[in-house]
Amino acid sequence: DFDLVGDPHAVKGGVFRDFIQDFPGTLRLAGPDANTYFNGEIVWSMAYETLLGLDSHMEYMPLLATHWQISPDHMTYRFRLNPNARFSDGTAVTSEDVIASWDFYVDKTLQDPAFFQMFSKLDRPVAESKYIVRVHSKTLTWKNFLYFSNSMPIFAAHTLKTINGDKFLKEYNFKLLPSSGPYMIREEDVVKGRSVSLRRRNDYWNASGRAAVGLNNFDAVRLVVVRDDNLVFEMLKKGDLDRYVVVRSPRGQTLGQAMYS
């Protein structure tokens, strides 16, 4: 009964055209140079998923996990995964993937001290069954539940078995691990130095789920590199871009006159 995040009347289709001022140094979510706005707001939120999401009131809501439980002493968390959840390669999301993802984030060869510090505050997760996973917190703090449930994108264990942090840094700068989210980025969708495109998956496992109602509406999202703000504004007026953030009042006045003329 969690609140809908999107508008159930939203129309699906089309391409959303936006811009970025600099081409991302990597599309990785972890490791050196990965902590960027583009990776966090675009790649993470559109291609990958965590165990739980947050609704418009910042309350936890089901995502990869349908149920969760916090022990009376607030030190142990249990999650029941959705048996319907699938990665983009068609494999099911299971407890093994959650454990492998935790192992990956605390791998020191990944060279990501933020993730290491975040997840090393929890013991290694334990699979109670194929779809139920348990984890124990080493310290008493509400943050550990947030970190594990909402700040840990889940990767496929069968892929992680073939790489460690060091190999990931070398081979996955501009290609994605199998992901469970509604969008994907193929290698041919990355034009280095110029643009990145995300395409909506036709086989997204949760397309009809409550958490996806009114969301993921565009068939594709294309982001082109435009470093000159004046050029961005001109591209918007010509109809080559669909969004512009007004930060100067004269520019806003000019835009308003153009829209109503």
Short mmCIF file of C-alpha atoms in Angstrom, two decimals:
data_model
loop_
_atom_site.label_atom_id
_atom_site.label_comp_id
_atom_site.label_asym_id
_atom_site.label_seq_id
_atom_site.Cartn_x
_atom_site.Cartn_y
_atom_site.Cartn_z
CA ASP A 1 0.00 0.00 0.00
CA PHE A 2 3.00 2.33 -0.39
CA ASP A 3 2.41 5.61 -2.19
CA LEU A 4 2.89 5.69 -5.93
CA VAL A 5 6.02 7.52 -7.02
CA GLY A 6 4.89 8.14 -10.62
CA ASP A 7 1.71 9.31 -12.31
CA PRO A 8 -0.45 6.37 -13.45
CA HIS A 9 -1.70 8.51 -16.35
CA ALA A 10 1.79 9.14 -17.75
CA VAL A 11 2.13 8.38 -21.46
CA LYS A 12 4.97 6.09 -22.51
CA GLY A 13 7.16 6.50 -25.57
CA GLY A 14 9.51 8.94 -27.25
CA VAL A 15 13.09 9.98 -26.62
CA PHE A 16 14.10 12.39 -23.87
CA ARG A 17 17.03 14.55 -24.99
CA ASP A 18 19.22 16.12 -22.34
CA PHE A 19 22.80 17.32 -22.09
CA ILE A 20 25.86 16.82 -19.91
CA GLN A 21 28.70 19.31 -19.69
CA ASP A 22 31.46 16.70 -19.65
CA PHE A 23 31.66 13.14 -20.87
CA PRO A 24 31.83 10.76 -17.88
CA GLY A 25 35.23 9.30 -17.10
CA THR A 26 33.58 5.93 -16.46
CA LEU A 27 30.16 4.32 -16.22
CA ARG A 28 31.22 2.20 -13.26
CA LEU A 29 29.29 2.60 -10.01
CA ALA A 30 32.32 1.73 -7.90
CA GLY A 31 36.06 2.38 -7.88
CA PRO A 32 38.12 5.48 -8.72
CA ASP A 33 36.25 8.31 -10.50
CA ALA A 34 32.90 6.51 -10.20
CA ASN A 35 31.29 8.85 -7.67
CA THR A 36 29.82 11.33 -10.15
CA TYR A 37 26.41 12.92 -10.61
CA PHE A 38 25.98 11.12 -13.93
CA ASN A 39 26.65 7.67 -12.48
CA GLY A 40 24.62 8.26 -9.34
CA GLU A 41 21.58 9.95 -10.84
CA ILE A 42 21.47 8.34 -14.26
CA VAL A 43 23.22 4.96 -14.41
CA TRP A 44 22.48 3.83 -10.84
CA SER A 45 18.84 4.90 -10.71
CA MET A 46 17.89 3.72 -14.21
CA ALA A 47 19.95 0.58 -14.84
CA TYR A 48 20.52 -0.99 -11.44
CA GLU A 49 18.32 -1.76 -8.45
CA THR A 50 18.68 -2.19 -4.70
CA LEU A 51 16.76 -4.41 -2.29
CA LEU A 52 14.41 -1.61 -1.28
CA GLY A 53 13.35 1.73 -2.69
CA LEU A 54 12.01 4.89 -1.07
CA ASP A 55 8.60 6.37 -1.76
CA SER A 56 7.72 10.07 -1.90
CA HIS A 57 7.58 10.20 1.92
CA MET A 58 11.04 8.59 2.22
CA GLU A 59 9.47 5.40 3.53
CA TYR A 60 10.90 2.04 2.50
CA MET A 61 9.10 0.26 -0.33
CA PRO A 62 9.62 -3.09 -2.08
CA LEU A 63 12.02 -3.30 -5.00
CA LEU A 64 14.14 -6.44 -5.43
CA ALA A 65 12.89 -7.52 -1.99
CA THR A 66 9.17 -7.95 -1.27
CA HIS A 67 9.49 -8.22 2.52
CA TRP A 68 11.99 -7.18 5.18
CA GLN A 69 12.38 -7.69 8.90
CA ILE A 70 14.46 -5.98 11.59
CA SER A 71 15.21 -7.96 14.74
CA PRO A 72 14.03 -6.62 18.14
CA ASP A 73 17.60 -5.55 18.99
CA HIS A 74 17.85 -3.74 15.60
CA MET A 75 21.06 -5.60 14.74
CA THR A 76 19.90 -8.25 12.26
CA TYR A 77 18.04 -7.66 9.00
CA ARG A 78 16.27 -10.24 6.85
CA PHE A 79 15.01 -9.79 3.29
CA ARG A 80 12.80 -11.91 1.08
CA LEU A 81 13.67 -11.43 -2.59
CA ASN A 82 11.01 -11.28 -5.28
CA PRO A 83 11.12 -14.62 -7.13
CA ASN A 84 10.13 -12.77 -10.32
CA ALA A 85 13.16 -10.45 -10.23
CA ARG A 86 15.48 -10.94 -13.20
CA PHE A 87 18.75 -9.53 -14.45
CA SER A 88 19.04 -8.26 -18.01
CA ASP A 89 20.56 -11.61 -19.07
CA GLY A 90 17.44 -13.44 -17.88
CA THR A 91 18.88 -15.00 -14.72
CA ALA A 92 16.93 -14.85 -11.45
CA VAL A 93 17.98 -12.55 -8.60
CA THR A 94 18.73 -14.73 -5.57
CA SER A 95 20.40 -14.58 -2.16
CA GLU A 96 23.65 -15.61 -3.82
CA ASP A 97 23.66 -12.36 -5.79
CA VAL A 98 23.23 -10.28 -2.63
CA ILE A 99 26.14 -12.06 -0.95
CA ALA A 100 28.36 -11.78 -4.03
CA SER A 101 27.56 -8.06 -4.29
CA TRP A 102 28.57 -7.49 -0.66
CA ASP A 103 31.82 -9.39 -1.28
CA PHE A 104 32.45 -7.22 -4.32
CA TYR A 105 31.99 -3.90 -2.50
CA VAL A 106 34.38 -4.84 0.32
CA ASP A 107 37.06 -6.12 -2.07
CA LYS A 108 40.02 -3.83 -1.44
CA THR A 109 41.24 -4.24 -5.04
CA LEU A 110 38.11 -2.30 -6.04
CA GLN A 111 39.81 0.77 -4.55
CA ASP A 112 36.58 2.24 -3.23
CA PRO A 113 37.09 3.26 0.42
CA ALA A 114 33.58 4.74 0.70
CA PHE A 115 31.84 1.47 -0.22
CA PHE A 116 34.34 -0.52 1.85
CA GLN A 117 33.69 1.58 4.94
CA MET A 118 29.92 1.48 4.39
CA PHE A 119 29.49 -2.26 3.98
CA SER A 120 32.29 -3.54 6.21
CA LYS A 121 30.15 -2.32 9.12
CA LEU A 122 28.01 -5.38 8.45
CA ASP A 123 28.96 -9.04 8.65
CA ARG A 124 28.98 -11.09 5.46
CA PRO A 125 25.35 -11.86 4.52
CA VAL A 126 23.99 -15.38 4.95
CA ALA A 127 21.55 -17.17 2.64
CA GLU A 128 18.73 -18.74 4.62
CA SER A 129 17.22 -20.00 1.37
CA LYS A 130 17.30 -19.19 -2.34
CA TYR A 131 15.24 -16.05 -1.79
CA ILE A 132 15.80 -15.16 1.88
CA VAL A 133 19.01 -13.46 2.98
CA ARG A 134 20.12 -12.34 6.44
CA VAL A 135 22.76 -9.85 7.50
CA HIS A 136 24.01 -8.79 10.93
CA SER A 137 25.12 -5.27 11.76
CA LYS A 138 28.32 -4.82 13.78
CA THR A 139 27.14 -1.52 15.23
CA LEU A 140 23.79 -0.20 16.41
CA THR A 141 22.79 2.52 13.94
CA TRP A 142 19.85 3.04 11.60
CA LYS A 143 22.29 3.88 8.80
CA ASN A 144 23.39 0.27 8.34
CA PHE A 145 19.89 -0.82 7.33
CA LEU A 146 19.71 2.08 4.87
CA TYR A 147 23.14 1.24 3.44
CA PHE A 148 22.42 -2.44 2.93
CA SER A 149 18.86 -2.11 1.66
CA ASN A 150 18.96 1.09 -0.39
CA SER A 151 22.60 1.92 -1.12
CA MET A 152 23.89 -1.38 -2.49
CA PRO A 153 23.06 -2.04 -6.14
CA ILE A 154 22.81 -5.78 -6.65
CA PHE A 155 24.98 -7.44 -9.29
CA ALA A 156 24.78 -10.97 -10.71
CA ALA A 157 26.88 -13.49 -8.81
CA HIS A 158 27.69 -15.55 -11.90
CA THR A 159 29.40 -12.50 -13.41
CA LEU A 160 31.18 -11.46 -10.22
CA LYS A 161 32.68 -14.96 -9.94
CA THR A 162 34.74 -14.21 -13.05
CA ILE A 163 36.16 -10.85 -11.90
CA ASN A 164 37.65 -9.17 -8.86
CA GLY A 165 37.87 -5.47 -8.17
CA ASP A 166 41.06 -5.05 -10.15
CA LYS A 167 39.68 -6.75 -13.27
CA PHE A 168 36.44 -4.79 -12.96
CA LEU A 169 38.37 -1.49 -13.02
CA LYS A 170 40.17 -2.52 -16.19
CA GLU A 171 37.32 -4.05 -18.19
CA TYR A 172 34.10 -2.33 -17.13
CA ASN A 173 34.76 1.37 -17.57
CA PHE A 174 32.19 1.74 -20.35
CA LYS A 175 30.18 -1.46 -20.22
CA LEU A 176 27.67 -2.52 -17.61
CA LEU A 177 27.37 -5.66 -15.55
CA PRO A 178 24.05 -7.50 -15.98
CA SER A 179 21.50 -5.24 -14.32
CA SER A 180 17.92 -5.62 -13.08
CA GLY A 181 16.67 -2.07 -13.71
CA PRO A 182 14.28 -0.75 -16.38
CA TYR A 183 16.98 0.67 -18.66
CA MET A 184 20.19 -0.65 -20.14
CA ILE A 185 23.27 0.82 -21.80
CA ARG A 186 24.80 -1.20 -24.59
CA GLU A 187 28.39 -0.69 -25.68
CA GLU A 188 27.18 0.74 -29.01
CA ASP A 189 25.12 3.33 -27.07
CA VAL A 190 28.32 4.93 -25.74
CA VAL A 191 29.94 7.37 -28.18
CA LYS A 192 33.01 8.41 -26.24
CA GLY A 193 33.37 12.14 -25.83
CA ARG A 194 29.97 12.83 -27.42
CA SER A 195 26.93 11.02 -26.01
CA VAL A 196 25.46 8.22 -23.89
CA SER A 197 22.04 6.68 -24.53
CA LEU A 198 19.89 4.53 -22.26
CA ARG A 199 17.22 2.31 -23.76
CA ARG A 200 14.18 1.00 -21.96
CA ARG A 201 14.15 -2.77 -21.59
CA ASN A 202 11.17 -4.53 -23.14
CA ASP A 203 11.72 -7.44 -20.77
CA TYR A 204 11.98 -5.47 -17.51
CA TRP A 205 10.79 -7.86 -14.82
CA ASN A 206 8.85 -5.27 -12.78
CA ALA A 207 7.30 -3.24 -15.60
CA SER A 208 3.77 -3.84 -14.29
CA GLY A 209 4.66 -3.69 -10.59
CA ARG A 210 3.37 -0.99 -8.26
CA ALA A 211 6.85 0.47 -7.80
CA ALA A 212 7.03 1.16 -11.56
CA VAL A 213 3.59 2.72 -12.05
CA GLY A 214 3.96 5.97 -14.00
CA LEU A 215 7.74 5.68 -14.22
CA ASN A 216 10.26 4.67 -16.90
CA ASN A 217 8.13 6.30 -19.57
CA PHE A 218 10.67 7.18 -22.24
CA ASP A 219 11.71 4.61 -24.80
CA ALA A 220 15.19 6.11 -24.65
CA VAL A 221 17.13 8.81 -22.85
CA ARG A 222 19.94 10.43 -24.82
CA LEU A 223 22.51 12.71 -23.21
CA VAL A 224 24.84 14.70 -25.44
CA VAL A 225 27.93 16.59 -24.36
CA VAL A 226 27.48 20.38 -24.63
CA ARG A 227 30.01 22.47 -22.72
CA ASP A 228 28.79 25.93 -23.71
CA ASP A 229 25.71 27.13 -21.79
CA ASN A 230 24.80 29.57 -24.56
CA LEU A 231 24.81 26.70 -27.06
CA VAL A 232 22.61 24.64 -24.72
CA PHE A 233 20.09 27.50 -24.65
CA GLU A 234 20.09 27.80 -28.44
CA MET A 235 19.66 24.04 -28.84
CA LEU A 236 16.65 24.17 -26.51
CA LYS A 237 15.05 26.96 -28.54
CA LYS A 238 15.59 25.00 -31.75
CA GLY A 239 13.97 21.93 -30.21
CA ASP A 240 17.15 19.83 -30.07
CA LEU A 241 16.96 19.48 -26.26
CA ASP A 242 13.98 18.87 -23.98
CA ARG A 243 15.18 20.42 -20.73
CA TYR A 244 16.92 23.54 -19.54
CA VAL A 245 17.58 24.70 -15.98
CA VAL A 246 17.26 28.49 -15.68
CA VAL A 247 19.88 29.91 -13.32
CA ARG A 248 19.85 33.55 -14.52
CA SER A 249 16.69 35.67 -14.49
CA PRO A 250 17.34 37.43 -17.87
CA ARG A 251 17.67 34.01 -19.48
CA GLY A 252 14.38 32.94 -17.90
CA GLN A 253 12.68 36.05 -19.25
CA THR A 254 14.03 35.37 -22.73
CA LEU A 255 12.88 31.77 -22.54
CA GLY A 256 9.40 32.81 -21.41
CA GLN A 257 9.06 35.25 -24.30
CA ALA A 258 10.17 32.57 -26.75
CA MET A 259 7.66 30.07 -25.38
CA TYR A 260 4.70 32.45 -25.60
CA SER A 261 5.57 34.06 -28.93
#
